[in-house]
Short mmCIF file of C-alpha atoms and ligand atoms in Angstrom, two decimals:
data_model
loop_
_atom_site.label_atom_id
_atom_site.label_comp_id
_atom_site.label_asym_id
_atom_site.label_seq_id
_atom_site.Cartn_x
_atom_site.Cartn_y
_atom_site.Cartn_z
CA UNK A 30 -114.21 63.24 -158.65
CA UNK A 31 -115.46 64.75 -161.90
CA UNK A 32 -117.38 67.97 -162.19
CA UNK A 33 -120.43 68.57 -164.31
CA UNK A 34 -119.63 71.12 -167.03
CA UNK A 35 -121.04 74.47 -165.94
CA UNK A 36 -123.85 75.71 -168.15
CA UNK A 37 -124.03 79.51 -168.10
CA UNK A 38 -127.50 80.93 -168.03
CA UNK A 39 -128.27 83.19 -170.99
CA UNK A 40 -127.98 86.54 -169.14
CA UNK A 41 -125.12 85.68 -166.88
CA UNK A 42 -121.69 86.65 -168.17
CA UNK A 43 -119.32 83.79 -168.64
CA UNK A 44 -116.61 83.78 -165.99
CA UNK A 45 -113.87 84.02 -168.62
CA UNK A 46 -115.28 87.27 -169.97
CA UNK A 47 -114.74 90.26 -167.70
CA UNK A 48 -117.73 92.50 -167.16
CA UNK A 49 -117.56 96.27 -167.02
CA UNK A 50 -117.72 98.15 -163.74
CA UNK A 51 -118.99 101.24 -165.54
CA UNK A 52 -120.61 101.56 -168.94
CA UNK A 53 -121.54 104.93 -170.39
CA UNK A 54 -123.80 105.41 -173.40
CA UNK A 55 -123.67 108.97 -174.72
CA UNK A 56 -124.40 111.17 -177.74
CA UNK A 57 -120.67 111.34 -178.42
CA UNK A 58 -117.51 109.94 -176.90
CA UNK A 59 -114.67 112.11 -178.18
CA UNK A 60 -111.69 109.85 -177.74
CA UNK A 61 -109.13 112.45 -178.92
CA UNK A 62 -107.28 109.63 -180.65
CA UNK A 63 -106.14 111.35 -183.86
CA UNK A 64 -108.39 110.58 -186.82
CA UNK A 65 -110.88 108.58 -184.78
CA UNK A 66 -114.59 109.48 -185.17
CA UNK A 67 -116.73 109.95 -182.05
CA UNK A 68 -117.93 106.75 -180.37
CA UNK A 69 -121.22 106.21 -178.55
CA UNK A 70 -120.27 103.90 -175.69
CA UNK A 71 -117.31 103.39 -173.38
CA UNK A 72 -116.71 100.61 -170.86
CA UNK A 73 -114.50 100.75 -167.77
CA UNK A 74 -113.16 97.86 -165.73
CA UNK A 75 -111.09 98.57 -162.66
CA UNK A 76 -109.02 101.68 -163.34
CA UNK A 77 -108.86 101.22 -167.12
CA UNK A 78 -110.95 101.76 -170.21
CA UNK A 79 -111.65 98.33 -171.66
CA UNK A 80 -113.71 99.02 -174.76
CA UNK A 81 -115.32 101.66 -176.97
CA UNK A 82 -118.07 101.22 -179.51
CA UNK A 83 -119.69 103.18 -182.33
CA UNK A 84 -123.11 101.78 -181.41
CA UNK A 85 -124.57 102.96 -178.08
CA UNK A 86 -125.49 99.34 -177.34
CA UNK A 87 -122.34 97.88 -178.81
CA UNK A 88 -120.90 97.10 -175.37
CA UNK A 89 -124.04 95.76 -173.73
CA UNK A 90 -122.47 92.30 -173.68
CA UNK A 91 -120.11 93.59 -170.99
CA UNK A 92 -122.97 94.36 -168.61
CA UNK A 93 -122.93 92.18 -165.52
CA UNK A 94 -124.91 92.28 -162.29
CA UNK A 95 -122.54 94.83 -160.74
CA UNK A 96 -122.13 97.08 -163.77
CA UNK A 97 -123.15 100.69 -163.32
CA UNK A 98 -124.84 101.68 -166.58
CA UNK A 99 -125.05 105.39 -167.32
CA UNK A 100 -127.56 106.12 -170.04
CA UNK A 101 -126.92 109.68 -171.15
CA UNK A 102 -128.20 109.99 -174.71
CA UNK A 103 -127.69 113.77 -174.75
CA UNK A 104 -124.30 113.87 -173.06
CA UNK A 105 -120.72 114.01 -174.29
CA UNK A 106 -117.70 112.13 -172.96
CA UNK A 107 -114.19 113.60 -173.05
CA UNK A 108 -110.96 112.67 -171.30
CA UNK A 109 -110.62 114.29 -167.87
CA UNK A 110 -108.61 117.51 -168.09
CA UNK A 111 -105.16 118.24 -166.71
CA UNK A 112 -104.45 121.59 -165.12
CA UNK A 113 -100.77 121.65 -166.07
CA UNK A 114 -99.80 124.65 -163.96
CA UNK A 115 -101.69 125.13 -160.76
CA UNK A 116 -101.28 125.22 -156.99
CA UNK A 117 -103.28 122.55 -155.20
CA UNK A 118 -101.22 122.95 -152.02
CA UNK A 119 -102.14 126.65 -151.83
CA UNK A 120 -105.75 125.82 -152.65
CA UNK A 121 -105.78 123.34 -149.76
CA UNK A 122 -104.52 126.02 -147.36
CA UNK A 123 -107.16 128.56 -148.34
CA UNK A 124 -110.21 126.53 -149.39
CA UNK A 125 -111.93 127.06 -146.02
CA UNK A 126 -110.95 130.73 -145.78
CA UNK A 127 -113.50 133.54 -145.95
CA UNK A 128 -114.55 133.51 -149.65
CA UNK A 129 -113.58 137.11 -150.40
CA UNK A 130 -113.01 136.18 -154.06
CA UNK A 131 -116.82 136.45 -154.38
CA UNK A 132 -116.85 140.14 -153.37
CA UNK A 133 -117.16 142.81 -156.04
CA UNK A 134 -116.57 145.79 -153.76
CA UNK A 135 -115.02 146.43 -150.36
CA UNK A 136 -118.35 146.69 -148.50
CA UNK A 137 -119.18 143.13 -149.56
CA UNK A 138 -115.63 142.04 -148.79
CA UNK A 139 -115.89 143.36 -145.22
CA UNK A 140 -119.40 141.94 -144.79
CA UNK A 141 -118.04 138.45 -145.52
CA UNK A 142 -115.36 138.93 -142.85
CA UNK A 143 -117.94 140.23 -140.38
CA UNK A 144 -120.16 137.22 -141.04
CA UNK A 145 -117.26 134.81 -140.38
CA UNK A 146 -116.25 136.74 -137.26
CA UNK A 147 -119.77 136.33 -135.84
CA UNK A 148 -119.35 132.54 -136.09
CA UNK A 149 -115.74 132.35 -134.87
CA UNK A 150 -114.61 132.24 -131.21
CA UNK A 151 -112.96 135.51 -130.19
CA UNK A 152 -109.20 135.40 -130.51
CA UNK A 153 -109.14 132.79 -133.30
CA UNK A 154 -107.45 133.79 -136.55
CA UNK A 155 -109.62 134.58 -139.55
CA UNK A 156 -108.02 134.08 -142.97
CA UNK A 157 -109.36 134.41 -146.51
CA UNK A 158 -109.32 132.72 -149.88
CA UNK A 159 -106.40 133.89 -151.99
CA UNK A 160 -107.79 133.78 -155.54
CA UNK A 161 -108.81 137.39 -156.11
CA UNK A 162 -107.37 140.64 -157.52
CA UNK A 163 -107.91 144.02 -155.88
CA UNK A 164 -108.17 145.71 -159.28
CA UNK A 165 -111.31 143.66 -159.87
CA UNK A 166 -113.01 145.24 -156.84
CA UNK A 167 -115.01 148.44 -157.54
CA UNK A 168 -112.52 150.44 -155.44
CA UNK A 169 -109.54 148.81 -157.24
CA UNK A 170 -107.46 148.52 -154.08
CA UNK A 171 -106.77 146.30 -151.08
CA UNK A 172 -108.66 146.94 -147.84
CA UNK A 173 -106.73 148.77 -145.11
CA UNK A 174 -106.11 147.84 -141.49
CA UNK A 175 -108.69 150.41 -140.38
CA UNK A 176 -111.33 148.90 -142.65
CA UNK A 177 -110.54 145.38 -141.47
CA UNK A 178 -110.88 146.61 -137.87
CA UNK A 179 -114.48 147.60 -138.65
CA UNK A 180 -115.20 143.95 -139.53
CA UNK A 181 -113.88 142.68 -136.19
CA UNK A 182 -111.63 143.83 -133.39
CA UNK A 183 -112.00 140.54 -131.53
CA UNK A 184 -110.06 138.38 -134.02
CA UNK A 185 -106.73 138.66 -135.76
CA UNK A 186 -107.59 138.93 -139.47
CA UNK A 187 -105.19 138.01 -142.23
CA UNK A 188 -106.39 138.87 -145.72
CA UNK A 189 -104.27 137.08 -148.27
CA UNK A 190 -104.09 137.56 -152.04
CA UNK A 191 -101.98 135.12 -154.04
CA UNK A 192 -98.80 133.88 -152.42
CA UNK A 193 -96.99 137.15 -151.74
CA UNK A 194 -99.52 139.76 -150.56
CA UNK A 195 -101.31 140.22 -147.25
CA UNK A 196 -103.26 142.83 -145.28
CA UNK A 197 -103.54 142.47 -141.49
CA UNK A 198 -105.97 144.06 -139.08
CA UNK A 199 -104.68 145.73 -135.89
CA UNK A 200 -105.00 142.57 -133.79
CA UNK A 201 -102.97 140.57 -136.32
CA UNK A 202 -100.32 143.28 -136.62
CA UNK A 203 -100.03 143.25 -132.82
CA UNK A 204 -99.59 139.49 -132.69
CA UNK A 205 -97.00 139.67 -135.49
CA UNK A 206 -95.13 142.34 -133.53
CA UNK A 207 -95.27 144.78 -136.45
CA UNK A 208 -95.27 148.50 -135.60
CA UNK A 209 -94.56 151.66 -137.55
CA UNK A 210 -90.97 151.29 -136.35
CA UNK A 211 -90.44 147.72 -137.63
CA UNK A 212 -87.63 147.65 -140.23
CA UNK A 213 -88.42 146.06 -143.59
CA UNK A 214 -86.85 142.63 -144.04
CA UNK A 215 -84.63 142.22 -147.13
CA UNK A 216 -86.81 141.51 -150.16
CA UNK A 217 -89.98 142.56 -148.36
CA UNK A 218 -92.25 145.58 -148.06
CA UNK A 219 -94.13 146.75 -144.95
CA UNK A 220 -96.34 149.34 -146.58
CA UNK A 221 -96.84 152.73 -144.94
CA UNK A 222 -98.99 155.70 -145.97
CA UNK A 223 -97.76 159.25 -146.65
CA UNK A 224 -97.69 159.94 -142.90
CA UNK A 225 -95.62 156.84 -142.21
CA UNK A 226 -98.48 154.87 -140.64
CA UNK A 227 -98.90 151.17 -141.37
CA UNK A 228 -101.51 150.34 -144.02
CA UNK A 229 -101.47 146.72 -142.88
CA UNK A 230 -100.12 145.50 -146.20
CA UNK A 231 -97.16 143.11 -146.32
CA UNK A 232 -95.52 142.19 -149.62
CA UNK A 233 -93.07 139.45 -150.61
CA UNK A 234 -90.59 138.51 -147.85
CA UNK A 235 -92.43 140.66 -145.29
CA UNK A 236 -95.31 138.14 -145.24
CA UNK A 237 -93.04 135.85 -143.23
CA UNK A 238 -93.50 138.21 -140.26
CA UNK A 239 -97.16 137.20 -140.21
CA UNK A 240 -96.67 133.58 -141.23
CA UNK A 241 -94.46 132.82 -138.25
CA UNK A 242 -97.21 133.74 -135.76
CA UNK A 243 -100.05 132.12 -137.69
CA UNK A 244 -101.09 128.85 -136.03
CA UNK A 245 -99.76 125.98 -138.16
CA UNK A 246 -102.51 123.64 -139.34
CA UNK A 247 -102.16 120.05 -138.19
CA UNK A 248 -101.99 117.10 -140.57
CA UNK A 249 -105.71 116.32 -140.28
CA UNK A 250 -106.57 119.90 -141.19
CA UNK A 251 -104.15 119.82 -144.13
CA UNK A 252 -105.69 116.60 -145.44
CA UNK A 253 -109.17 118.05 -145.02
CA UNK A 254 -108.11 121.11 -147.01
CA UNK A 255 -106.67 118.95 -149.79
CA UNK A 256 -109.82 116.83 -149.82
CA UNK A 257 -112.03 119.89 -150.37
CA UNK A 258 -109.66 121.60 -152.78
CA UNK A 259 -109.07 118.54 -154.97
CA UNK A 260 -112.82 117.82 -155.06
CA UNK A 261 -113.38 121.39 -156.25
CA UNK A 262 -110.94 120.85 -159.15
CA UNK A 263 -112.69 117.59 -160.06
CA UNK A 264 -116.06 119.35 -160.00
CA UNK A 265 -114.91 121.43 -162.99
CA UNK A 266 -113.71 118.43 -165.03
CA UNK A 267 -110.07 118.37 -163.93
CA UNK A 268 -108.65 114.91 -163.15
CA UNK A 269 -104.93 115.66 -162.84
CA UNK A 270 -103.11 118.66 -161.42
CA UNK A 271 -99.49 119.56 -161.93
CA UNK A 272 -98.78 121.47 -158.72
CA UNK A 273 -96.04 123.92 -159.54
CA UNK A 274 -94.86 124.79 -156.04
CA UNK A 275 -94.83 121.94 -153.55
CA UNK A 276 -92.64 122.56 -150.49
CA UNK A 277 -90.53 119.41 -150.16
CA UNK A 278 -91.92 118.69 -146.69
CA UNK A 279 -95.44 118.73 -148.13
CA UNK A 280 -94.74 115.61 -150.20
CA UNK A 281 -95.56 113.72 -147.02
CA UNK A 282 -98.79 115.68 -146.56
CA UNK A 283 -99.82 114.71 -150.09
CA UNK A 284 -98.87 111.10 -149.38
CA UNK A 285 -100.97 111.06 -146.22
CA UNK A 286 -103.90 112.61 -148.10
CA UNK A 287 -103.64 110.00 -150.83
CA UNK A 288 -103.45 107.20 -148.26
CA UNK A 289 -106.78 108.40 -146.85
CA UNK A 290 -108.33 108.53 -150.31
CA UNK A 291 -108.64 112.29 -149.91
CA UNK A 292 -107.19 113.22 -153.31
CA UNK A 293 -109.91 113.46 -155.95
CA UNK A 294 -107.32 114.21 -158.64
CA UNK A 295 -103.95 112.80 -159.65
CA UNK A 296 -101.07 115.00 -158.50
CA UNK A 297 -97.81 115.62 -160.35
CA UNK A 298 -95.62 117.63 -157.98
CA UNK A 299 -93.01 120.21 -158.85
CA UNK A 300 -90.96 120.55 -155.69
CA UNK A 301 -90.21 124.17 -154.88
CA UNK A 302 -86.67 125.27 -155.62
CA UNK A 303 -87.52 128.84 -154.61
CA UNK A 304 -85.64 128.66 -151.31
CA UNK A 305 -82.39 127.18 -152.70
CA UNK A 306 -79.58 128.85 -154.57
CA UNK A 307 -76.13 127.46 -153.84
CA UNK A 308 -75.03 124.05 -155.20
CA UNK A 309 -75.04 122.72 -151.61
CA UNK A 310 -78.62 123.89 -151.05
CA UNK A 311 -79.76 122.42 -154.37
CA UNK A 312 -78.10 119.09 -153.52
CA UNK A 313 -79.68 119.03 -150.06
CA UNK A 314 -83.12 119.59 -151.60
CA UNK A 315 -82.53 116.87 -154.20
CA UNK A 316 -81.37 114.46 -151.48
CA UNK A 317 -84.73 114.88 -149.76
CA UNK A 318 -86.65 114.36 -153.02
CA UNK A 319 -84.54 111.31 -153.88
CA UNK A 320 -85.11 109.82 -150.42
CA UNK A 321 -88.87 110.34 -150.69
CA UNK A 322 -88.98 108.72 -154.11
CA UNK A 323 -86.69 105.87 -153.10
CA UNK A 324 -89.09 105.05 -150.27
CA UNK A 325 -91.59 103.99 -152.93
CA UNK A 326 -94.17 106.65 -152.24
CA UNK A 327 -94.92 107.29 -155.91
CA UNK A 328 -97.63 105.72 -157.99
CA UNK A 329 -100.02 106.74 -160.75
CA UNK A 330 -102.00 108.92 -158.34
CA UNK A 331 -99.13 110.86 -156.82
CA UNK A 332 -95.66 111.41 -158.24
CA UNK A 333 -92.89 113.97 -158.43
CA UNK A 334 -92.67 115.61 -161.87
CA UNK A 335 -89.57 117.65 -161.10
CA UNK A 336 -88.32 120.86 -159.53
CA UNK A 337 -89.58 124.41 -159.98
CA UNK A 338 -87.53 127.58 -160.21
CA UNK A 339 -88.46 131.15 -161.16
CA UNK A 340 -86.29 133.47 -163.24
CA UNK A 341 -88.34 136.67 -162.91
CA UNK A 342 -91.37 138.20 -161.20
CA UNK A 343 -95.01 138.35 -162.35
CA UNK A 344 -97.45 141.12 -163.34
CA UNK A 345 -95.43 143.81 -161.55
CA UNK A 346 -91.92 142.35 -161.61
CA UNK A 347 -91.63 140.26 -164.80
CA UNK A 348 -88.32 141.10 -166.50
CA UNK A 349 -88.85 143.23 -169.63
CA UNK A 350 -86.58 144.36 -172.46
CA UNK A 351 -88.28 147.78 -172.48
CA UNK A 352 -89.09 149.69 -169.26
CA UNK A 353 -92.35 149.48 -167.37
CA UNK A 354 -95.10 151.94 -168.25
CA UNK A 355 -94.44 155.26 -166.53
CA UNK A 356 -91.27 153.90 -164.84
CA UNK A 357 -88.43 154.61 -167.30
CA UNK A 358 -85.78 153.06 -165.05
CA UNK A 359 -87.66 149.90 -164.08
CA UNK A 360 -87.40 146.73 -166.20
CA UNK A 361 -88.74 144.23 -163.66
CA UNK A 362 -86.61 141.75 -161.76
CA UNK A 363 -84.39 138.87 -162.77
CA UNK A 364 -84.09 136.58 -159.76
CA UNK A 365 -81.04 134.58 -160.87
CA UNK A 366 -77.67 135.08 -162.44
CA UNK A 367 -77.97 132.96 -165.62
CA UNK A 368 -74.82 130.98 -164.81
CA UNK A 369 -76.09 130.20 -161.29
CA UNK A 370 -79.45 129.04 -162.60
CA UNK A 371 -77.81 126.90 -165.29
CA UNK A 372 -75.77 125.20 -162.55
CA UNK A 373 -78.86 124.60 -160.43
CA UNK A 374 -80.90 123.23 -163.36
CA UNK A 375 -77.98 121.04 -164.38
CA UNK A 376 -77.81 119.49 -160.91
CA UNK A 377 -81.54 118.68 -161.01
CA UNK A 378 -81.48 117.05 -164.46
CA UNK A 379 -78.33 115.21 -163.38
CA UNK A 380 -80.55 113.36 -160.86
CA UNK A 381 -82.99 112.39 -163.59
CA UNK A 382 -85.62 114.96 -162.62
CA UNK A 383 -87.29 117.51 -164.86
CA UNK A 384 -87.24 121.27 -164.36
CA UNK A 385 -89.98 123.88 -164.86
CA UNK A 386 -88.91 127.52 -164.70
CA UNK A 387 -91.28 130.47 -164.37
CA UNK A 388 -90.59 133.17 -166.98
CA UNK A 389 -93.05 136.03 -167.49
CA UNK A 390 -91.48 139.00 -169.26
CA UNK A 391 -89.68 138.91 -172.63
CA UNK A 392 -86.31 139.53 -170.98
CA UNK A 393 -87.08 136.79 -168.48
CA UNK A 394 -87.90 134.34 -171.25
CA UNK A 395 -84.87 135.31 -173.35
CA UNK A 396 -82.58 134.81 -170.37
CA UNK A 397 -84.21 131.50 -169.50
CA UNK A 398 -83.72 130.22 -173.06
CA UNK A 399 -80.02 131.18 -172.71
CA UNK A 400 -79.92 129.11 -169.52
CA UNK A 401 -81.68 126.13 -171.12
CA UNK A 402 -79.37 126.31 -174.15
CA UNK A 403 -76.38 126.20 -171.83
CA UNK A 404 -77.76 123.14 -169.99
CA UNK A 405 -78.55 121.37 -173.29
CA UNK A 406 -75.02 122.11 -174.51
CA UNK A 407 -73.64 120.45 -171.39
CA UNK A 408 -76.00 117.48 -171.73
CA UNK A 409 -76.62 116.85 -175.42
CA UNK A 410 -78.62 113.65 -174.87
CA UNK A 411 -81.18 115.20 -172.54
CA UNK A 412 -84.64 113.91 -173.54
CA UNK A 413 -87.06 116.50 -174.97
CA UNK A 414 -89.49 117.62 -172.30
CA UNK A 415 -86.91 117.63 -169.48
CA UNK A 416 -86.72 121.44 -169.46
CA UNK A 417 -90.02 123.32 -169.45
CA UNK A 418 -90.91 127.00 -169.63
CA UNK A 419 -93.71 127.87 -167.21
CA UNK A 420 -95.91 130.68 -168.64
CA UNK A 421 -93.50 132.23 -171.16
CA UNK A 422 -96.01 135.09 -171.00
CA UNK A 423 -94.50 137.74 -173.26
CA UNK A 424 -93.05 135.44 -175.92
CA UNK A 425 -91.68 137.36 -178.89
CA UNK A 426 -91.24 135.76 -182.33
CA UNK A 427 -87.51 135.23 -181.88
CA UNK A 428 -87.96 133.54 -178.51
CA UNK A 429 -90.76 131.35 -179.81
CA UNK A 430 -88.50 130.21 -182.63
CA UNK A 431 -85.77 129.32 -180.12
CA UNK A 432 -88.13 127.38 -177.85
CA UNK A 433 -89.51 125.44 -180.81
CA UNK A 434 -86.03 124.70 -182.18
CA UNK A 435 -84.83 123.53 -178.75
CA UNK A 436 -88.00 121.41 -178.36
CA UNK A 437 -88.80 123.00 -175.02
CA UNK A 438 -92.45 122.68 -173.94
CA UNK A 439 -94.28 125.72 -172.61
CA UNK A 440 -97.20 125.71 -170.17
CA UNK A 441 -99.70 128.53 -170.83
CA UNK A 442 -102.49 129.88 -168.62
CA UNK A 443 -105.22 132.07 -170.08
CA UNK A 444 -106.96 132.39 -166.66
CA UNK A 445 -103.94 134.37 -165.50
CA UNK A 446 -104.58 136.91 -168.26
CA UNK A 447 -108.32 136.76 -167.58
CA UNK A 448 -108.04 137.98 -164.00
CA UNK A 449 -104.77 139.89 -164.29
CA UNK A 450 -105.35 141.97 -167.43
CA UNK A 451 -106.11 145.25 -165.58
CA UNK A 452 -103.08 144.80 -163.30
CA UNK A 453 -100.89 143.99 -166.29
CA UNK A 454 -102.18 146.89 -168.40
CA UNK A 455 -101.37 149.29 -165.59
CA UNK A 456 -97.80 147.99 -165.34
CA UNK A 457 -97.01 147.23 -169.00
CA UNK A 458 -99.53 149.16 -171.07
CA UNK A 459 -102.04 147.69 -173.47
CA UNK A 460 -99.76 146.57 -176.31
CA UNK A 461 -97.62 144.28 -174.17
CA UNK A 462 -100.63 142.96 -172.26
CA UNK A 463 -102.33 142.10 -175.56
CA UNK A 464 -99.18 140.26 -176.65
CA UNK A 465 -99.29 137.86 -173.66
CA UNK A 466 -99.81 134.16 -174.41
CA UNK A 467 -99.63 134.23 -178.23
CA UNK A 468 -101.22 130.78 -178.49
CA UNK A 469 -102.17 131.00 -182.18
CA UNK A 470 -98.58 131.77 -183.12
CA UNK A 471 -97.10 129.18 -180.76
CA UNK A 472 -99.25 126.41 -182.27
CA UNK A 473 -98.73 127.50 -185.87
CA UNK A 474 -94.99 127.52 -185.27
CA UNK A 475 -95.00 123.99 -183.89
CA UNK A 476 -94.54 124.62 -180.16
CA UNK A 477 -95.25 121.94 -177.55
CA UNK A 478 -97.85 123.69 -175.41
CA UNK A 479 -99.96 122.52 -172.51
CA UNK A 480 -102.60 124.56 -170.69
CA UNK A 481 -103.39 125.34 -167.07
CA UNK A 482 -104.74 128.00 -164.73
CA UNK A 483 -102.06 129.19 -162.31
CA UNK A 484 -104.76 129.24 -159.63
CA UNK A 485 -104.90 131.18 -157.26
CA UNK A 486 -103.84 133.98 -159.59
CA UNK A 487 -106.25 132.77 -162.27
CA UNK A 488 -109.44 130.75 -161.76
CA UNK A 489 -109.30 127.06 -162.68
CA UNK A 490 -111.97 125.17 -164.59
CA UNK A 491 -111.78 122.85 -167.59
CA UNK A 492 -114.23 124.65 -169.86
CA UNK A 493 -113.62 128.08 -168.34
CA UNK A 494 -110.09 127.76 -169.70
CA UNK A 495 -111.29 126.54 -173.12
CA UNK A 496 -113.69 129.50 -173.25
CA UNK A 497 -110.84 131.88 -172.43
CA UNK A 498 -108.36 130.48 -174.94
CA UNK A 499 -110.92 130.56 -177.75
CA UNK A 500 -112.39 134.02 -177.00
CA UNK A 501 -109.45 135.84 -175.33
CA UNK A 502 -112.06 137.32 -172.99
CA UNK A 503 -110.77 138.86 -169.74
CA UNK A 504 -112.19 141.06 -167.00
CA UNK A 505 -110.88 143.95 -169.13
CA UNK A 506 -112.75 142.77 -172.26
CA UNK A 507 -111.25 140.93 -175.23
CA UNK A 508 -107.46 141.15 -175.09
CA UNK A 509 -105.45 140.07 -178.15
CA UNK A 510 -108.22 138.38 -180.20
CA UNK A 511 -105.64 137.48 -182.87
CA UNK A 512 -104.01 134.97 -180.48
CA UNK A 513 -107.21 132.93 -179.98
CA UNK A 514 -107.18 129.22 -180.86
CA UNK A 515 -109.82 126.67 -181.85
CA UNK A 516 -111.84 124.74 -179.28
CA UNK A 517 -110.42 121.40 -180.34
CA UNK A 518 -106.92 122.83 -179.92
CA UNK A 519 -107.73 124.24 -176.49
CA UNK A 520 -109.15 120.90 -175.35
CA UNK A 521 -106.05 119.10 -176.63
CA UNK A 522 -103.81 121.44 -174.58
CA UNK A 523 -105.56 120.18 -171.43
CA UNK A 524 -105.63 116.49 -172.42
CA UNK A 525 -103.40 114.84 -175.03
CA UNK A 526 -100.74 117.58 -174.95
CA UNK A 527 -100.85 117.67 -171.16
CA UNK A 528 -100.26 113.92 -170.93
CA UNK A 529 -97.24 114.37 -173.22
CA UNK A 530 -95.88 117.01 -170.83
CA UNK A 531 -96.05 114.59 -167.93
CA UNK A 532 -94.72 111.71 -170.05
CA UNK A 533 -97.95 109.71 -169.68
CA UNK A 534 -99.27 109.61 -173.25
CA UNK A 535 -99.55 105.82 -173.14
CA UNK A 536 -101.86 105.96 -170.11
CA UNK A 537 -103.73 109.26 -170.23
CA UNK A 538 -104.87 112.11 -172.44
CA UNK A 539 -107.00 110.08 -174.88
CA UNK A 540 -109.72 107.48 -174.47
CA UNK A 541 -108.44 104.15 -175.77
CA UNK A 542 -108.64 100.59 -174.48
CA UNK A 543 -105.93 100.07 -171.90
CA UNK A 544 -105.67 103.74 -170.93
CA UNK A 545 -106.65 104.95 -167.48
CA UNK A 546 -110.37 105.57 -167.13
CA UNK A 547 -109.92 109.32 -166.58
CA UNK A 548 -112.97 110.81 -168.22
CA UNK A 549 -115.63 113.48 -167.96
CA UNK A 550 -119.32 113.49 -168.89
CA UNK A 551 -120.76 116.83 -170.08
CA UNK A 552 -124.43 117.84 -170.39
CA UNK A 553 -123.74 119.36 -173.82
CA UNK A 554 -120.96 118.93 -176.36
CA UNK A 555 -118.08 121.31 -175.54
CA UNK A 556 -116.90 121.03 -179.14
CA UNK A 557 -120.13 122.37 -180.62
CA UNK A 558 -122.23 124.13 -177.93
CA UNK A 559 -122.59 127.94 -178.09
CA UNK A 560 -119.25 129.42 -177.05
CA UNK A 561 -120.74 131.44 -174.16
CA UNK A 562 -122.08 128.21 -172.66
CA UNK A 563 -118.49 127.01 -172.18
CA UNK A 564 -117.81 129.66 -169.57
CA UNK A 565 -120.02 128.07 -166.93
CA UNK A 566 -120.16 124.54 -168.30
CA UNK A 567 -119.59 121.93 -165.59
CA UNK A 568 -119.41 118.15 -165.94
CA UNK A 569 -122.15 115.83 -164.74
CA UNK A 570 -119.45 113.43 -163.70
CA UNK A 571 -115.68 113.24 -163.41
CA UNK A 572 -114.03 109.82 -163.29
CA UNK A 573 -110.37 109.29 -162.35
CA UNK A 574 -108.89 105.81 -162.59
CA UNK A 575 -112.39 104.34 -162.82
CA UNK A 576 -113.43 106.06 -159.59
CA UNK A 577 -116.23 108.62 -159.80
CA UNK A 578 -114.70 111.58 -157.98
CA UNK A 579 -117.43 114.05 -158.86
CA UNK A 580 -121.10 113.61 -159.64
CA UNK A 581 -123.42 116.55 -160.30
ZN1 ZN B 620 -97.72 129.35 -160.71
#
């Protein structure tokens, strides 16, 4: 039997020519491909970009009956942003907590707790968001147990700030079994006032006393938290997060969330190496990571980037060459013997994984570069980008030169300085705080940088970060204006440079045919709008792998 040749009707696409699923016409499509002028139209089929055109109607031939056409003649398209150092897992835990980060003074802080208590069955735990700094409250301090008791005495209340600080009300202290007589665990502080009474504050290892009595969220609750938290990232223009502290057991939580379609952003996980030290412990951790990867759980949405260690503390414990302000005998804390850390890093890279190490103070960074040099000497063929400095906050000229010469990438986070400047000035003084994140120098000297937030210590947000890197604005005013960089540079640190850090330059970071359709649509052009507009600028749409994950 012969078939009549099929005659396509004029407006029906021929079957041999794929139509676009999404076509965007905009004022400018900044592809971020070096040397390429802005385009006016971009087409997406499946999870990939299929075409770009200089004419807004240049891709109209790809329109089929199912094509979603976005006509946005005033809007600007950019690649979706990466947050290259953030904590999605922590965000997922706290996203439904009482939003105390919105309070500007303790009265408002307590009112938020009181409001939640009124809507919570007596006896249930009440917890908070973690992305706030007490120095940014009018009173410049944490609430006390007594104050929390005025918000509710019918619920255990756990106020959490960041990952290592808590304040408990009396009911929570009771449940945790903490009294004035409780001895401090090694590496932890149970704060007491001048009379020896509990203030309710737990620091570092002491938080485990509270964590062990806190009801553990079930899987459904974890997935729900990740759904809300990842959507909140996407709502600011972020399409990929590099989570820098994923407990190894949480890889399965992320996998379950992805399987339910609950992850609005791609996740690159750094498995936490914070609980391991001996070679046996490192190997046991790596065995678990290897087994998870060997089971085929990774894909372009969720993958393991490497392992995370920390060589020193943060605002109040970063390791410095010179003493802390007003504490002539205190230089911060180094958390590893260099030889031990070199052995641990060496074991990780020996399994083909990458390593990111937190370094905050100048002594911390110097010691870390010694460690990395030692590892590179043992493994001369190690590919560039295997060893990464996380933060490198107080990077002096000599250390910058070493990092550049060793071709070691550095992730930087202006939002950390934005929120933490008052805390840092108190601990380090103004000169050293101003010297944090010398981005201008890093870039001029040829460093491989990528940018992020370090949420919950700093706020995340694509353009919030660009605004910060270009203005050096913080809650304490402009800090270190000489280290500011250009907008185009700041955007590159979240896109093309970020994709290089994750080894995905072929697929992400620029808008070119064949790359993943990870893009953002902005109501005004972030490259040319008034700089103050950047601070609150949010995308109309965020697309990840062709899927619209956020729409304004
Ligand atoms: Zn971090």
